[in-house]
CSV table of N, CA, C and O in Angstrom, one decimal:
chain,number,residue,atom,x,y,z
A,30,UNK,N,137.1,64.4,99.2
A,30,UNK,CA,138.5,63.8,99.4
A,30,UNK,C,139.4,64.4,98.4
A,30,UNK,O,139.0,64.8,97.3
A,31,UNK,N,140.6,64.5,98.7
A,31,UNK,CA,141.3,66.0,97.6
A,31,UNK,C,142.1,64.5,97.1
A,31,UNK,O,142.6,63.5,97.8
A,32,UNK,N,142.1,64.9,95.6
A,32,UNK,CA,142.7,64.0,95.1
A,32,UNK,C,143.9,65.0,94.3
A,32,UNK,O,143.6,66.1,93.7
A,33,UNK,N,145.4,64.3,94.3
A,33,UNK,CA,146.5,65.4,94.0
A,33,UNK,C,147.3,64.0,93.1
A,33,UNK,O,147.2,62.8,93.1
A,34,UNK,N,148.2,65.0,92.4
A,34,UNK,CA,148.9,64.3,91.2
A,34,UNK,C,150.0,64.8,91.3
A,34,UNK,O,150.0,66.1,91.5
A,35,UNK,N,151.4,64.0,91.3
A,35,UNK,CA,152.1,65.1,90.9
A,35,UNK,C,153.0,64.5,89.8
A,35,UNK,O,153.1,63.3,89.4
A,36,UNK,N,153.8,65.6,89.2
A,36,UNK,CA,154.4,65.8,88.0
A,36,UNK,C,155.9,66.2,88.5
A,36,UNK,O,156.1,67.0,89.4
A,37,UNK,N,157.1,65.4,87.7
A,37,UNK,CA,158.7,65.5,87.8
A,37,UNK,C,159.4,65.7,86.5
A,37,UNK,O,159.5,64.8,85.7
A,38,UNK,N,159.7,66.5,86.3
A,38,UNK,CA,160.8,66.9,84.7
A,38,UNK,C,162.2,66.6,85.5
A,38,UNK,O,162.4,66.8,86.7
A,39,UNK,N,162.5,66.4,85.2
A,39,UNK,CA,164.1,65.6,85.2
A,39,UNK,C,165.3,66.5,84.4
A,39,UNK,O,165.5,66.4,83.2
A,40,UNK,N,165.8,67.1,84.9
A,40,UNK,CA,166.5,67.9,84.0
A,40,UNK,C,168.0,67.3,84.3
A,40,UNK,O,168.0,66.6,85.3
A,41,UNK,N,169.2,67.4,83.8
A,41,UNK,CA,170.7,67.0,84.2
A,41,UNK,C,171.1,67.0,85.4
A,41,UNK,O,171.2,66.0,86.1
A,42,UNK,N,171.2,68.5,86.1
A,42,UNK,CA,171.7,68.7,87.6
A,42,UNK,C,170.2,68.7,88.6
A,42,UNK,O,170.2,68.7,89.8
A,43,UNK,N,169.1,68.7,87.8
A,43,UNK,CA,168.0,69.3,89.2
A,43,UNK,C,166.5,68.7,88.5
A,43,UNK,O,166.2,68.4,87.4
A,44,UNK,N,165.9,68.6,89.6
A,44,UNK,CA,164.9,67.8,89.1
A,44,UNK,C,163.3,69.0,89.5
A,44,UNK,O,163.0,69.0,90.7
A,45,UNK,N,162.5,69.7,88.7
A,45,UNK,CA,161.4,70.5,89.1
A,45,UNK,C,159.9,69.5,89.4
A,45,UNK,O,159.4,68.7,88.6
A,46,UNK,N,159.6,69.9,90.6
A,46,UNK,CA,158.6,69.3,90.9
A,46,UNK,C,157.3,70.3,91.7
A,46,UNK,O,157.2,71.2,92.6
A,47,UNK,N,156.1,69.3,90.6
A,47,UNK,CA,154.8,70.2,91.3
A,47,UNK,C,153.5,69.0,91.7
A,47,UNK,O,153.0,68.1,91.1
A,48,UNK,N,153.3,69.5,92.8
A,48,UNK,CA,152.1,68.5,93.0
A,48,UNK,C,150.8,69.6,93.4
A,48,UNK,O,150.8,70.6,94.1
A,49,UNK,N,149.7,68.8,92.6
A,49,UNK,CA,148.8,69.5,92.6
A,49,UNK,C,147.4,68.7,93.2
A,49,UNK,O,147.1,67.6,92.9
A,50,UNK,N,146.4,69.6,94.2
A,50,UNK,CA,145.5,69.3,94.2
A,50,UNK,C,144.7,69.6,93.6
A,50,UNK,O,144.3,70.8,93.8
A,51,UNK,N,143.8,68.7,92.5
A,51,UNK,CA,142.9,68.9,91.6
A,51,UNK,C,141.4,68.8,91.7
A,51,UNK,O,140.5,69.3,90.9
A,52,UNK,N,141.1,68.0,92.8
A,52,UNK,CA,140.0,68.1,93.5
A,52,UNK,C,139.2,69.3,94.2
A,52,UNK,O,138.5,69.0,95.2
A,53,UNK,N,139.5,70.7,93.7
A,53,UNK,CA,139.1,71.7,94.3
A,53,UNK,C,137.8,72.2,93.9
A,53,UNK,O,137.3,71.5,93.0
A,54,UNK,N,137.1,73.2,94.3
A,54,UNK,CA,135.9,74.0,93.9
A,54,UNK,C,136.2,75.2,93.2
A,54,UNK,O,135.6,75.5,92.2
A,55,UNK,N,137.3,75.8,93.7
A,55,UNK,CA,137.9,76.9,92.8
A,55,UNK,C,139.2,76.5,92.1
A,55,UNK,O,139.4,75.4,91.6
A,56,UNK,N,140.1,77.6,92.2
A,56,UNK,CA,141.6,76.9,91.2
A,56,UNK,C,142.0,75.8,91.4
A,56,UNK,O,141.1,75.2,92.0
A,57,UNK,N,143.0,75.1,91.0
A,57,UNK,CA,143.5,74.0,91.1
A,57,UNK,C,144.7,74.4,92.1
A,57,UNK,O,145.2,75.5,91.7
A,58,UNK,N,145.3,73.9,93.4
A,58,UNK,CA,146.1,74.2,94.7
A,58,UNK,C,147.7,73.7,94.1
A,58,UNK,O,147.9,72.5,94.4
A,59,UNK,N,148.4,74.1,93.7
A,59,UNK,CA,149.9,74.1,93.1
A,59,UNK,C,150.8,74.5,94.5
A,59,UNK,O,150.4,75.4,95.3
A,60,UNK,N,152.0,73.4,94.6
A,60,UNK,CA,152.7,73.3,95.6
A,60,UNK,C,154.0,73.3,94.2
A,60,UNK,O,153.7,72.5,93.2
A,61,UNK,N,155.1,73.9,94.2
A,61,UNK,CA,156.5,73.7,92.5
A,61,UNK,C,157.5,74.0,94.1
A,61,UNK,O,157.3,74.8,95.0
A,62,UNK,N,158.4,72.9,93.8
A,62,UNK,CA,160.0,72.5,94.3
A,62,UNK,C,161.1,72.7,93.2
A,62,UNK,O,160.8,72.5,92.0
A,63,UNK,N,162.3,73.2,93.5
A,63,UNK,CA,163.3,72.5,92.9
A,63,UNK,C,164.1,72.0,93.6
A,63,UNK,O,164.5,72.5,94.6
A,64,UNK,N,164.9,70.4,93.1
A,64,UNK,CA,165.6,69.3,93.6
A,64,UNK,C,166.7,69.2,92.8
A,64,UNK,O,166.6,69.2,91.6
A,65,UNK,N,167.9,69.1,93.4
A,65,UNK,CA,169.2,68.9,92.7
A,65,UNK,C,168.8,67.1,92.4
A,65,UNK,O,167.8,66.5,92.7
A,66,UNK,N,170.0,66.6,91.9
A,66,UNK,CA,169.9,65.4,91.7
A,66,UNK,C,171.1,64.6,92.2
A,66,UNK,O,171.3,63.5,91.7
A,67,UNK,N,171.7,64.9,93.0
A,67,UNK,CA,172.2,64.1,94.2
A,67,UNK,C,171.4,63.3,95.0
A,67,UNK,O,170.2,63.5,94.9
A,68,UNK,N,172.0,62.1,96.2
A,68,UNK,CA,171.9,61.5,96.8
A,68,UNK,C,170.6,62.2,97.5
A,68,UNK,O,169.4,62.1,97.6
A,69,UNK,N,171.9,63.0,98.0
A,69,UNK,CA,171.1,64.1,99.2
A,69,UNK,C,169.5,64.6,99.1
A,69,UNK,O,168.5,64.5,99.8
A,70,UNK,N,169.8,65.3,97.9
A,70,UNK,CA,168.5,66.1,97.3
A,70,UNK,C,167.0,65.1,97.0
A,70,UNK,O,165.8,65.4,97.1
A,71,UNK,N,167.7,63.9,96.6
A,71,UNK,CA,166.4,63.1,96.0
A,71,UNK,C,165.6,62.5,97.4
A,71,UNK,O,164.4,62.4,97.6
A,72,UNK,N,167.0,62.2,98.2
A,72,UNK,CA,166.0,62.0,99.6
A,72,UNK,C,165.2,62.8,100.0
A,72,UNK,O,164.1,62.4,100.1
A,73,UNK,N,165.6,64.1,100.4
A,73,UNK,CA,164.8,64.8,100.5
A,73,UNK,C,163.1,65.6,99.7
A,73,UNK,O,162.2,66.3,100.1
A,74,UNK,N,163.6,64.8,98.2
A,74,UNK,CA,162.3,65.2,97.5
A,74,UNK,C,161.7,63.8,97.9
A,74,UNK,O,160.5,64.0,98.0
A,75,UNK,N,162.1,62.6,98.3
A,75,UNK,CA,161.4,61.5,98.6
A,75,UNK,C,160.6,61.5,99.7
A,75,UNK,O,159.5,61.0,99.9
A,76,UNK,N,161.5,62.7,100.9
A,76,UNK,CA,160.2,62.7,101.8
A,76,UNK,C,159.3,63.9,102.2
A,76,UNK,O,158.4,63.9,103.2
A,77,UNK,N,159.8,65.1,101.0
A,77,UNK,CA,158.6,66.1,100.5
A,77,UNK,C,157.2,65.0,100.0
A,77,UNK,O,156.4,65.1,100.9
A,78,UNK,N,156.8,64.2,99.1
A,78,UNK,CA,156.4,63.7,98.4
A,78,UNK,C,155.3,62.6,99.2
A,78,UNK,O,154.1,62.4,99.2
A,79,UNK,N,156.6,62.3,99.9
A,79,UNK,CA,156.2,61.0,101.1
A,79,UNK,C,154.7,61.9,102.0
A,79,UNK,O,153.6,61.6,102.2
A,80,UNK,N,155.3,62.9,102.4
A,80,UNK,CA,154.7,63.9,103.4
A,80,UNK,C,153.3,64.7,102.6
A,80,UNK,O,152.3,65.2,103.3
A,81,UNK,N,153.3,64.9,101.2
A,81,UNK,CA,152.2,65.9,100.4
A,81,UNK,C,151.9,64.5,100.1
A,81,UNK,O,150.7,64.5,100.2
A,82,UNK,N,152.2,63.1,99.8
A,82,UNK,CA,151.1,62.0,100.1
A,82,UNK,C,150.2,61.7,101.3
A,82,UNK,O,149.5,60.7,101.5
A,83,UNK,N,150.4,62.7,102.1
A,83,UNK,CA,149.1,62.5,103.6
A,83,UNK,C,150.5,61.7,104.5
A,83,UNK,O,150.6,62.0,105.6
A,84,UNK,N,151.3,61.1,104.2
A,84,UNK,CA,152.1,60.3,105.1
A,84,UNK,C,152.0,59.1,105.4
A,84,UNK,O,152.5,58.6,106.4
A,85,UNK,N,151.0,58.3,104.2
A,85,UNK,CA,150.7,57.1,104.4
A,85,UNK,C,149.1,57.4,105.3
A,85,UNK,O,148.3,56.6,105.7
A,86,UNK,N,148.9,58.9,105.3
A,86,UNK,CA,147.0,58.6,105.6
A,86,UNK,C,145.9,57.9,104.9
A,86,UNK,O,144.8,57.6,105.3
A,87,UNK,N,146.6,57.5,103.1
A,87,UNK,CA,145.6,57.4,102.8
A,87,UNK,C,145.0,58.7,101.3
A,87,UNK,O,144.6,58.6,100.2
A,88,UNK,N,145.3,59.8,102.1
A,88,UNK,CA,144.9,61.2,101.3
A,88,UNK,C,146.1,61.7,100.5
A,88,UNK,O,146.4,62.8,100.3
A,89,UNK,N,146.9,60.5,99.8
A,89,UNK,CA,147.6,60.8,98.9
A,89,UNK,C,147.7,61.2,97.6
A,89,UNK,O,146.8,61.4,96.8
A,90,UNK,N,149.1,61.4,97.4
A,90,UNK,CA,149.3,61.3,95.7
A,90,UNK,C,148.5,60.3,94.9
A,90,UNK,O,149.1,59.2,94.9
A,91,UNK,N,147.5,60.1,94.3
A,91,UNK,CA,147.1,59.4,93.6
A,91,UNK,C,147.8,58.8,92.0
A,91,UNK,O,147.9,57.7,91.5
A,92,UNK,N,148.4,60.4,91.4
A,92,UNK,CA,148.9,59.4,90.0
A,92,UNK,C,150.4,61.1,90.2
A,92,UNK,O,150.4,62.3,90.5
A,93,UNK,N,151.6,59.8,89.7
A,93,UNK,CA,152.6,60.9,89.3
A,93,UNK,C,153.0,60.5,87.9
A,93,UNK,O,152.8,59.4,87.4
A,94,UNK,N,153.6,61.9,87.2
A,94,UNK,CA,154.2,61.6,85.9
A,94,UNK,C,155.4,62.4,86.4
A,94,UNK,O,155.6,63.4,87.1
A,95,UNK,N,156.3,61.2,85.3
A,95,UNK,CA,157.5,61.4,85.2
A,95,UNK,C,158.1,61.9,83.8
A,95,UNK,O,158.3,61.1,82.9
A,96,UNK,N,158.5,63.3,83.6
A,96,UNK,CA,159.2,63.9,81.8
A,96,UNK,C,160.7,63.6,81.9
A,96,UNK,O,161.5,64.5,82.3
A,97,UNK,N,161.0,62.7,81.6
A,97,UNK,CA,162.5,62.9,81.3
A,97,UNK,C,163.2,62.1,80.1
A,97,UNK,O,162.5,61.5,79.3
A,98,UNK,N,164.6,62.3,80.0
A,98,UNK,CA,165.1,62.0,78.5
A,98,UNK,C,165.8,60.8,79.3
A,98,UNK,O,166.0,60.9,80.5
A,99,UNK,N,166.1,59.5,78.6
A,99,UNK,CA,166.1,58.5,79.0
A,99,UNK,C,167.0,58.3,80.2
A,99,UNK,O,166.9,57.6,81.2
A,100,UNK,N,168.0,59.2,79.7
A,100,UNK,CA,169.5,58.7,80.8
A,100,UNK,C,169.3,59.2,82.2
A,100,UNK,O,170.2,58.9,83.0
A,101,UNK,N,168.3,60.1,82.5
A,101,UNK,CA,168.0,60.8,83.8
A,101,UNK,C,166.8,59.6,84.3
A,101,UNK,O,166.9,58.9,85.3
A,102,UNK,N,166.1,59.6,83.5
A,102,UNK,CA,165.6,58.2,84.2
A,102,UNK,C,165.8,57.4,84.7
A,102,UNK,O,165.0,57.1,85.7
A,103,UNK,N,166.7,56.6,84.4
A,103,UNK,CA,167.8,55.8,85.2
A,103,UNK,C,167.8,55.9,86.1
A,103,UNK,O,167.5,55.0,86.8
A,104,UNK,N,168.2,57.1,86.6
A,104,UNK,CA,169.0,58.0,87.8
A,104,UNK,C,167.9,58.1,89.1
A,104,UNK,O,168.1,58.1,90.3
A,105,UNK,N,166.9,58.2,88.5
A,105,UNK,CA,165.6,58.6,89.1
A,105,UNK,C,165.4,57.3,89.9
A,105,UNK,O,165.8,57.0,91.0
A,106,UNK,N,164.6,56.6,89.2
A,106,UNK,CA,164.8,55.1,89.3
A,106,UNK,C,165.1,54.6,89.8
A,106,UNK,O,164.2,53.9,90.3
A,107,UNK,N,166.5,54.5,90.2
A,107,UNK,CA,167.3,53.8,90.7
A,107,UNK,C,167.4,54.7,92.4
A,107,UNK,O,167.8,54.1,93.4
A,108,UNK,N,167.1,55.7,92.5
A,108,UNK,CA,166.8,56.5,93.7
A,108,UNK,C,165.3,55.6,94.2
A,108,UNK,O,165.3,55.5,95.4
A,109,UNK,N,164.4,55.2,93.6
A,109,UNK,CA,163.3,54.6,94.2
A,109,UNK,C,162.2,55.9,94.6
A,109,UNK,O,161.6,55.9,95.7
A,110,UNK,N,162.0,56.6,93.9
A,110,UNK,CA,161.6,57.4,94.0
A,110,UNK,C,159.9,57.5,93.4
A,110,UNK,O,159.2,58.5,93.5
């Protein structure tokens, strides 16, 4: 069962995102995005995310981390993300 994590740095205008599956036999399987931080953009990382979680199969994201400096968090946050 592939178990994937993913990781968000939060930067001012854009937010970098990588989800990984870690459950492999060889390398570790790296999917890296970049996301503005608009309205627009976060929905759209919301349903990148939604979608590399299986889509509600089940075969999802198991654990995400979030890097950011406090005031972007907020912003994040408040996106429901």
């Amino acid at each position: 069962m592939p178990y994937r994590i993913a990781g968000i740095d939060v930067h001012k205008k854009k937010l970098a995102v990588v989800v990984a599956d870690v459950e492999v036999e060889d390398e570790y399987q790296f999917e890296r995005r970049w996301y503005g931080s608009n309205p627009e953009q976060l929905q759209l990382l919301a349903e990148w995310l939604y979608a590399a979680a299986g889509g509600g199969s089940g075969n999802g994201i198991h654990r995400a981390i979030l890097e950011t400096g406090l005031g972007s968090a907020r912003a994040v946050l408040e996106a429901k993300l």
